[in-house]
PDB file of C-alpha atoms in Angstrom:
ATOM      1  CA  GLU A 179      67.695 -85.972 -87.770  1.00  0.00           C
ATOM      2  CA  ALA A 180      68.708 -85.938 -83.747  1.00  0.00           C
ATOM      3  CA  GLN A 181      65.565 -87.063 -81.864  1.00  0.00           C
ATOM      4  CA  VAL A 182      64.818 -88.146 -77.917  1.00  0.00           C
ATOM      5  CA  THR A 183      61.366 -89.873 -78.540  1.00  0.00           C
ATOM      6  CA  GLN A 184      58.739 -90.680 -75.700  1.00  0.00           C
ATOM      7  CA  ASN A 185      56.106 -92.897 -75.908  1.00  0.00           C
ATOM      8  CA  PRO A 186      53.117 -92.212 -75.069  1.00  0.00           C
ATOM      9  CA  ARG A 187      53.144 -88.613 -75.106  1.00  0.00           C
ATOM     10  CA  TYR A 188      49.626 -88.902 -73.215  1.00  0.00           C
ATOM     11  CA  LEU A 189      48.198 -90.937 -70.526  1.00  0.00           C
ATOM     12  CA  ILE A 190      45.141 -91.322 -68.204  1.00  0.00           C
ATOM     13  CA  THR A 191      45.138 -94.325 -65.849  1.00  0.00           C
ATOM     14  CA  VAL A 192      44.018 -95.692 -62.776  1.00  0.00           C
ATOM     15  CA  THR A 193      45.917 -96.356 -59.342  1.00  0.00           C
ATOM     16  CA  GLY A 194      47.663 -99.450 -58.978  1.00  0.00           C
ATOM     17  CA  LYS A 195      47.966-100.018 -63.016  1.00  0.00           C
ATOM     18  CA  LYS A 196      51.579-100.680 -63.692  1.00  0.00           C
ATOM     19  CA  LEU A 197      52.678 -98.747 -66.826  1.00  0.00           C
ATOM     20  CA  THR A 198      55.700 -98.005 -68.668  1.00  0.00           C
ATOM     21  CA  VAL A 199      56.729 -94.944 -70.706  1.00  0.00           C
ATOM     22  CA  THR A 200      59.339 -95.512 -73.326  1.00  0.00           C
ATOM     23  CA  CYS A 201      62.363 -93.286 -74.289  1.00  0.00           C
ATOM     24  CA  SER A 202      64.772 -93.801 -77.048  1.00  0.00           C
ATOM     25  CA  GLN A 203      67.361 -91.537 -78.398  1.00  0.00           C
ATOM     26  CA  ASN A 204      69.229 -91.931 -81.656  1.00  0.00           C
ATOM     27  CA  MET A 205      72.207 -89.978 -81.078  1.00  0.00           C
ATOM     28  CA  ASN A 206      74.365 -92.421 -79.322  1.00  0.00           C
ATOM     29  CA  HIS A 207      74.511 -90.198 -75.693  1.00  0.00           C
ATOM     30  CA  GLU A 208      75.880 -92.296 -72.914  1.00  0.00           C
ATOM     31  CA  TYR A 209      73.757 -90.453 -70.430  1.00  0.00           C
ATOM     32  CA  MET A 210      70.142 -90.420 -70.229  1.00  0.00           C
ATOM     33  CA  SER A 211      67.406 -89.202 -67.494  1.00  0.00           C
ATOM     34  CA  TRP A 212      63.858 -88.870 -66.337  1.00  0.00           C
ATOM     35  CA  TYR A 213      62.614 -85.616 -64.969  1.00  0.00           C
ATOM     36  CA  ARG A 214      59.011 -84.476 -63.627  1.00  0.00           C
ATOM     37  CA  GLN A 215      57.634 -81.066 -63.988  1.00  0.00           C
ATOM     38  CA  ASP A 216      55.257 -79.914 -61.535  1.00  0.00           C
ATOM     39  CA  PRO A 217      53.760 -76.386 -61.586  1.00  0.00           C
ATOM     40  CA  GLY A 218      55.971 -74.229 -59.510  1.00  0.00           C
ATOM     41  CA  LEU A 219      58.424 -76.990 -58.694  1.00  0.00           C
ATOM     42  CA  GLY A 220      60.633 -76.807 -61.957  1.00  0.00           C
ATOM     43  CA  LEU A 221      62.063 -79.987 -63.107  1.00  0.00           C
ATOM     44  CA  ARG A 222      63.188 -82.752 -60.484  1.00  0.00           C
ATOM     45  CA  GLN A 223      64.947 -85.242 -61.497  1.00  0.00           C
ATOM     46  CA  ILE A 224      63.890 -89.023 -60.854  1.00  0.00           C
ATOM     47  CA  TYR A 225      66.810 -91.189 -62.286  1.00  0.00           C
ATOM     48  CA  TYR A 226      69.481 -91.109 -64.608  1.00  0.00           C
ATOM     49  CA  SER A 227      72.107 -93.422 -66.308  1.00  0.00           C
ATOM     50  CA  MET A 228      75.606 -92.417 -66.858  1.00  0.00           C
ATOM     51  CA  ASN A 229      75.846 -95.657 -69.380  1.00  0.00           C
ATOM     52  CA  VAL A 230      74.170 -99.167 -69.856  1.00  0.00           C
ATOM     53  CA  GLU A 231      73.527-100.929 -66.632  1.00  0.00           C
ATOM     54  CA  VAL A 232      74.535 -97.967 -64.844  1.00  0.00           C
ATOM     55  CA  THR A 233      71.426 -95.970 -62.921  1.00  0.00           C
ATOM     56  CA  ASP A 234      71.385 -94.032 -60.194  1.00  0.00           C
ATOM     57  CA  LYS A 235      68.442 -92.139 -58.305  1.00  0.00           C
ATOM     58  CA  GLY A 236      68.147 -88.662 -58.938  1.00  0.00           C
ATOM     59  CA  ASP A 237      65.781 -86.282 -56.475  1.00  0.00           C
ATOM     60  CA  VAL A 238      62.268 -87.989 -56.233  1.00  0.00           C
ATOM     61  CA  PRO A 239      63.036 -91.715 -57.076  1.00  0.00           C
ATOM     62  CA  GLU A 240      60.190 -92.929 -55.397  1.00  0.00           C
ATOM     63  CA  GLY A 241      57.266 -94.940 -56.559  1.00  0.00           C
ATOM     64  CA  TYR A 242      59.782 -95.219 -60.029  1.00  0.00           C
ATOM     65  CA  LYS A 243      61.951 -97.897 -61.969  1.00  0.00           C
ATOM     66  CA  VAL A 244      64.319 -97.666 -64.215  1.00  0.00           C
ATOM     67  CA  SER A 245      66.460 -99.489 -67.033  1.00  0.00           C
ATOM     68  CA  ARG A 246      69.183 -99.329 -69.009  1.00  0.00           C
ATOM     69  CA  LYS A 247      69.642-102.696 -70.834  1.00  0.00           C
ATOM     70  CA  GLU A 248      70.824-101.157 -74.387  1.00  0.00           C
ATOM     71  CA  LYS A 249      72.348 -97.682 -75.037  1.00  0.00           C
ATOM     72  CA  ARG A 250      69.587 -95.912 -76.968  1.00  0.00           C
ATOM     73  CA  ASN A 251      66.425 -96.788 -74.997  1.00  0.00           C
ATOM     74  CA  PHE A 252      65.781 -95.875 -70.879  1.00  0.00           C
ATOM     75  CA  PRO A 253      62.248 -96.935 -69.874  1.00  0.00           C
ATOM     76  CA  LEU A 254      60.422 -95.526 -66.889  1.00  0.00           C
ATOM     77  CA  ILE A 255      58.615 -97.783 -65.109  1.00  0.00           C
ATOM     78  CA  LEU A 256      55.907 -96.996 -62.611  1.00  0.00           C
ATOM     79  CA  GLU A 257      54.546-100.470 -61.166  1.00  0.00           C
ATOM     80  CA  SER A 258      51.757 -98.897 -58.968  1.00  0.00           C
ATOM     81  CA  PRO A 259      50.674 -95.558 -59.801  1.00  0.00           C
ATOM     82  CA  SER A 260      49.716 -93.393 -57.420  1.00  0.00           C
ATOM     83  CA  PRO A 261      47.702 -89.965 -57.888  1.00  0.00           C
ATOM     84  CA  ASN A 262      50.287 -87.872 -57.092  1.00  0.00           C
ATOM     85  CA  GLN A 263      52.436 -89.326 -59.750  1.00  0.00           C
ATOM     86  CA  THR A 264      50.341 -87.263 -62.345  1.00  0.00           C
ATOM     87  CA  SER A 265      52.920 -85.065 -63.935  1.00  0.00           C
ATOM     88  CA  LEU A 266      54.463 -84.458 -66.758  1.00  0.00           C
ATOM     89  CA  TYR A 267      57.536 -86.241 -67.696  1.00  0.00           C
ATOM     90  CA  PHE A 268      60.664 -85.774 -69.754  1.00  0.00           C
ATOM     91  CA  CYS A 269      63.387 -87.557 -70.624  1.00  0.00           C
ATOM     92  CA  ALA A 270      66.636 -85.948 -71.573  1.00  0.00           C
ATOM     93  CA  THR A 271      70.137 -87.090 -73.044  1.00  0.00           C
ATOM     94  CA  SER A 272      73.522 -85.699 -73.415  1.00  0.00           C
ATOM     95  CA  ARG A 273      76.208 -86.494 -75.059  1.00  0.00           C
ATOM     96  CA  ARG A 274      79.312 -86.202 -71.994  1.00  0.00           C
ATOM     97  CA  GLY A 275      78.536 -87.831 -68.746  1.00  0.00           C
ATOM     98  CA  GLY A 276      75.739 -85.414 -67.918  1.00  0.00           C
ATOM     99  CA  ALA A 277      77.677 -82.514 -68.496  1.00  0.00           C
ATOM    100  CA  GLY A 278      76.746 -79.905 -71.108  1.00  0.00           C
ATOM    101  CA  GLU A 279      74.258 -79.536 -73.030  1.00  0.00           C
ATOM    102  CA  LEU A 280      70.539 -81.951 -72.447  1.00  0.00           C
ATOM    103  CA  PHE A 281      68.259 -82.749 -75.206  1.00  0.00           C
ATOM    104  CA  PHE A 282      64.995 -83.333 -74.016  1.00  0.00           C
ATOM    105  CA  GLY A 283      61.887 -85.179 -75.564  1.00  0.00           C
ATOM    106  CA  GLU A 284      58.735 -83.723 -75.933  1.00  0.00           C
ATOM    107  CA  GLY A 285      57.170 -85.076 -72.632  1.00  0.00           C
ATOM    108  CA  SER A 286      54.770 -87.286 -71.468  1.00  0.00           C
ATOM    109  CA  ARG A 287      51.645 -86.318 -69.986  1.00  0.00           C
ATOM    110  CA  LEU A 288      50.791 -88.781 -66.998  1.00  0.00           C
ATOM    111  CA  THR A 289      47.260 -88.623 -65.436  1.00  0.00           C
ATOM    112  CA  VAL A 290      46.204 -91.448 -62.807  1.00  0.00           C
ATOM    113  CA  LEU A 291      43.126 -91.516 -61.250  1.00  0.00           C
TER     114      LEU A 291
ATOM    115  CA  GLY B1204      70.926 -78.278 -50.750  1.00  0.00           C
ATOM    116  CA  GLU B1205      70.759 -76.537 -54.001  1.00  0.00           C
ATOM    117  CA  ASP B1206      68.057 -74.835 -54.874  1.00  0.00           C
ATOM    118  CA  VAL B1207      67.170 -72.413 -58.182  1.00  0.00           C
ATOM    119  CA  GLU B1208      65.088 -69.545 -57.591  1.00  0.00           C
ATOM    120  CA  GLN B1209      63.072 -67.456 -60.433  1.00  0.00           C
ATOM    121  CA  SER B1210      59.896 -65.338 -60.439  1.00  0.00           C
ATOM    122  CA  LEU B1211      57.153 -67.019 -61.959  1.00  0.00           C
ATOM    123  CA  PHE B1212      55.619 -64.916 -64.370  1.00  0.00           C
ATOM    124  CA  LEU B1213      57.049 -61.838 -66.693  1.00  0.00           C
ATOM    125  CA  SER B1214      54.812 -59.785 -68.915  1.00  0.00           C
ATOM    126  CA  VAL B1215      56.224 -57.628 -71.465  1.00  0.00           C
ATOM    127  CA  ARG B1216      55.088 -55.414 -74.450  1.00  0.00           C
ATOM    128  CA  GLU B1217      56.302 -56.542 -77.899  1.00  0.00           C
ATOM    129  CA  GLY B1218      59.322 -54.728 -78.425  1.00  0.00           C
ATOM    130  CA  ASP B1219      60.633 -54.132 -75.076  1.00  0.00           C
ATOM    131  CA  SER B1220      63.511 -55.898 -73.560  1.00  0.00           C
ATOM    132  CA  SER B1221      62.408 -58.383 -70.884  1.00  0.00           C
ATOM    133  CA  VAL B1222      64.762 -59.296 -67.990  1.00  0.00           C
ATOM    134  CA  ILE B1223      64.502 -63.063 -66.451  1.00  0.00           C
ATOM    135  CA  ASN B1224      66.384 -62.953 -63.423  1.00  0.00           C
ATOM    136  CA  CYS B1225      67.590 -66.056 -61.187  1.00  0.00           C
ATOM    137  CA  THR B1226      69.123 -67.129 -58.171  1.00  0.00           C
ATOM    138  CA  TYR B1227      71.591 -70.164 -57.365  1.00  0.00           C
ATOM    139  CA  THR B1228      73.055 -71.494 -54.346  1.00  0.00           C
ATOM    140  CA  ASP B1229      75.580 -73.791 -55.247  1.00  0.00           C
ATOM    141  CA  SER B1230      79.399 -71.741 -56.155  1.00  0.00           C
ATOM    142  CA  SER B1231      80.655 -74.663 -57.566  1.00  0.00           C
ATOM    143  CA  SER B1232      78.724 -74.583 -60.418  1.00  0.00           C
ATOM    144  CA  THR B1233      80.525 -74.812 -63.748  1.00  0.00           C
ATOM    145  CA  TYR B1234      77.893 -73.685 -65.916  1.00  0.00           C
ATOM    146  CA  LEU B1235      74.583 -72.172 -65.576  1.00  0.00           C
ATOM    147  CA  TYR B1236      72.080 -72.130 -68.505  1.00  0.00           C
ATOM    148  CA  TRP B1237      68.990 -71.216 -69.886  1.00  0.00           C
ATOM    149  CA  TYR B1238      66.385 -73.341 -71.109  1.00  0.00           C
ATOM    150  CA  LYS B1239      62.915 -72.378 -73.118  1.00  0.00           C
ATOM    151  CA  GLN B1240      59.896 -74.065 -73.233  1.00  0.00           C
ATOM    152  CA  GLU B1241      57.592 -73.478 -75.658  1.00  0.00           C
ATOM    153  CA  PRO B1242      54.286 -74.863 -74.929  1.00  0.00           C
ATOM    154  CA  GLY B1243      53.630 -78.374 -75.744  1.00  0.00           C
ATOM    155  CA  ALA B1244      57.092 -79.012 -76.121  1.00  0.00           C
ATOM    156  CA  GLY B1245      59.968 -80.047 -74.466  1.00  0.00           C
ATOM    157  CA  LEU B1246      62.759 -77.725 -73.239  1.00  0.00           C
ATOM    158  CA  GLN B1247      65.936 -76.299 -75.690  1.00  0.00           C
ATOM    159  CA  LEU B1248      68.851 -75.084 -74.840  1.00  0.00           C
ATOM    160  CA  LEU B1249      69.194 -71.467 -75.385  1.00  0.00           C
ATOM    161  CA  THR B1250      72.580 -70.072 -73.924  1.00  0.00           C
ATOM    162  CA  TYR B1251      74.864 -71.038 -71.235  1.00  0.00           C
ATOM    163  CA  ILE B1252      77.817 -69.267 -69.590  1.00  0.00           C
ATOM    164  CA  PHE B1253      80.815 -70.574 -67.874  1.00  0.00           C
ATOM    165  CA  SER B1254      81.353 -69.332 -64.307  1.00  0.00           C
ATOM    166  CA  ASN B1255      84.487 -67.554 -65.052  1.00  0.00           C
ATOM    167  CA  MET B1256      82.390 -65.047 -67.231  1.00  0.00           C
ATOM    168  CA  ASP B1257      80.612 -62.650 -66.163  1.00  0.00           C
ATOM    169  CA  MET B1258      78.756 -61.420 -69.430  1.00  0.00           C
ATOM    170  CA  LYS B1259      77.829 -63.569 -72.789  1.00  0.00           C
ATOM    171  CA  GLN B1260      76.009 -61.690 -75.720  1.00  0.00           C
ATOM    172  CA  ASP B1261      74.061 -63.877 -78.666  1.00  0.00           C
ATOM    173  CA  GLN B1262      72.452 -61.679 -81.101  1.00  0.00           C
ATOM    174  CA  ARG B1263      69.269 -60.497 -79.249  1.00  0.00           C
ATOM    175  CA  LEU B1264      70.213 -62.035 -76.044  1.00  0.00           C
ATOM    176  CA  THR B1265      72.410 -61.051 -73.188  1.00  0.00           C
ATOM    177  CA  VAL B1266      73.410 -63.350 -69.776  1.00  0.00           C
ATOM    178  CA  LEU B1267      75.347 -61.521 -66.917  1.00  0.00           C
ATOM    179  CA  LEU B1268      76.695 -63.701 -64.037  1.00  0.00           C
ATOM    180  CA  ASN B1269      77.270 -62.074 -60.755  1.00  0.00           C
ATOM    181  CA  LYS B1270      78.817 -64.801 -58.868  1.00  0.00           C
ATOM    182  CA  LYS B1271      79.189 -62.994 -55.629  1.00  0.00           C
ATOM    183  CA  ASP B1272      75.615 -62.257 -55.322  1.00  0.00           C
ATOM    184  CA  LYS B1273      75.149 -66.017 -57.010  1.00  0.00           C
ATOM    185  CA  HIS B1274      72.677 -63.993 -59.430  1.00  0.00           C
ATOM    186  CA  LEU B1275      71.889 -64.808 -62.927  1.00  0.00           C
ATOM    187  CA  SER B1276      69.969 -62.509 -65.617  1.00  0.00           C
ATOM    188  CA  LEU B1277      68.772 -63.220 -68.935  1.00  0.00           C
ATOM    189  CA  ARG B1278      68.190 -59.965 -71.001  1.00  0.00           C
ATOM    190  CA  ILE B1279      66.194 -60.695 -74.348  1.00  0.00           C
ATOM    191  CA  ALA B1280      65.875 -57.352 -76.583  1.00  0.00           C
ATOM    192  CA  ASP B1281      63.331 -56.162 -78.649  1.00  0.00           C
ATOM    193  CA  THR B1282      61.357 -59.233 -77.089  1.00  0.00           C
ATOM    194  CA  GLN B1283      58.742 -60.679 -79.949  1.00  0.00           C
ATOM    195  CA  THR B1284      55.518 -62.746 -79.853  1.00  0.00           C
ATOM    196  CA  GLY B1285      57.563 -65.841 -80.443  1.00  0.00           C
ATOM    197  CA  ASP B1286      59.788 -65.290 -77.359  1.00  0.00           C
ATOM    198  CA  SER B1287      56.456 -66.185 -74.893  1.00  0.00           C
ATOM    199  CA  ALA B1288      57.650 -69.087 -73.598  1.00  0.00           C
ATOM    200  CA  ILE B1289      58.750 -70.441 -70.133  1.00  0.00           C
ATOM    201  CA  TYR B1290      62.639 -70.053 -69.629  1.00  0.00           C
ATOM    202  CA  PHE B1291      64.155 -72.191 -66.570  1.00  0.00           C
ATOM    203  CA  CYS B1292      67.600 -71.163 -64.945  1.00  0.00           C
ATOM    204  CA  ALA B1293      69.718 -74.270 -64.424  1.00  0.00           C
ATOM    205  CA  GLU B1294      73.278 -74.685 -62.955  1.00  0.00           C
ATOM    206  CA  GLU B1295      75.262 -78.111 -62.747  1.00  0.00           C
ATOM    207  CA  PRO B1296      76.498 -77.756 -59.022  1.00  0.00           C
ATOM    208  CA  ASP B1297      79.201 -80.952 -60.222  1.00  0.00           C
ATOM    209  CA  ASN B1298      81.950 -81.739 -62.455  1.00  0.00           C
ATOM    210  CA  TYR B1299      80.017 -85.164 -63.702  1.00  0.00           C
ATOM    211  CA  GLY B1300      76.678 -82.912 -64.418  1.00  0.00           C
ATOM    212  CA  GLN B1301      74.361 -86.069 -63.523  1.00  0.00           C
ATOM    213  CA  ASN B1302      72.087 -83.761 -61.344  1.00  0.00           C
ATOM    214  CA  PHE B1303      71.493 -80.422 -63.362  1.00  0.00           C
ATOM    215  CA  VAL B1304      69.119 -78.294 -60.447  1.00  0.00           C
ATOM    216  CA  PHE B1305      66.510 -76.566 -62.532  1.00  0.00           C
ATOM    217  CA  GLY B1306      64.830 -73.455 -61.218  1.00  0.00           C
ATOM    218  CA  PRO B1307      60.618 -73.106 -61.430  1.00  0.00           C
ATOM    219  CA  GLY B1308      60.736 -71.329 -64.607  1.00  0.00           C
ATOM    220  CA  THR B1309      59.496 -67.591 -65.275  1.00  0.00           C
ATOM    221  CA  ARG B1310      56.455 -68.051 -67.796  1.00  0.00           C
ATOM    222  CA  LEU B1311      57.191 -64.860 -70.443  1.00  0.00           C
ATOM    223  CA  SER B1312      54.167 -63.205 -71.883  1.00  0.00           C
ATOM    224  CA  VAL B1313      54.655 -60.661 -74.893  1.00  0.00           C
ATOM    225  CA  LEU B1314      51.654 -58.289 -74.883  1.00  0.00           C
ATOM    226  CA  PRO B1315      50.898 -57.073 -78.265  1.00  0.00           C
TER     227      PRO B1315
END
């Protein structure tokens, strides 16, 4: 079954404590991306990756890091989380360079106290 | 920059038609998409329309595109309670599509 798997699904943490949200896909897609969803703002892109070792900033990259060491994984790293990073995060993949259908994970709800 | 706008809420009675509207800014968008998000889940592609089309119909769904006004709509015929969800309009501003632009989402509530 084609899947985009995110972990953890829910996390409550404190300001400044480094955390990583993992994303893994089994569809052999080259393109992967992270979004955050906030009420009234829709989805905003944080970072994306067109292929292994290729990453680029989206619209709201501040406070986040990513890496793409292998095709199937695209972790999102918050080095020093702050309360304004409290949000619902989605990983998404696409089979052809970002164009066409995006396949989303189920989301990771992060609360930073 | 690119911007996609939608009304945030819509309520309809079960069995009525729902019309969700969207306006976008980038006239070079190749594809325009409608995604559906059910409670506690990620987004799933509902339908899409190529920019050289005016209309696309798929069972209960009808997508209308007015390129001149940069207006996109999604009509759901015979709306059911299972259609209650958030619907996102999205545009793909360039050929590489690495930065889809999503609207804020319209929360559709279907009343019995």
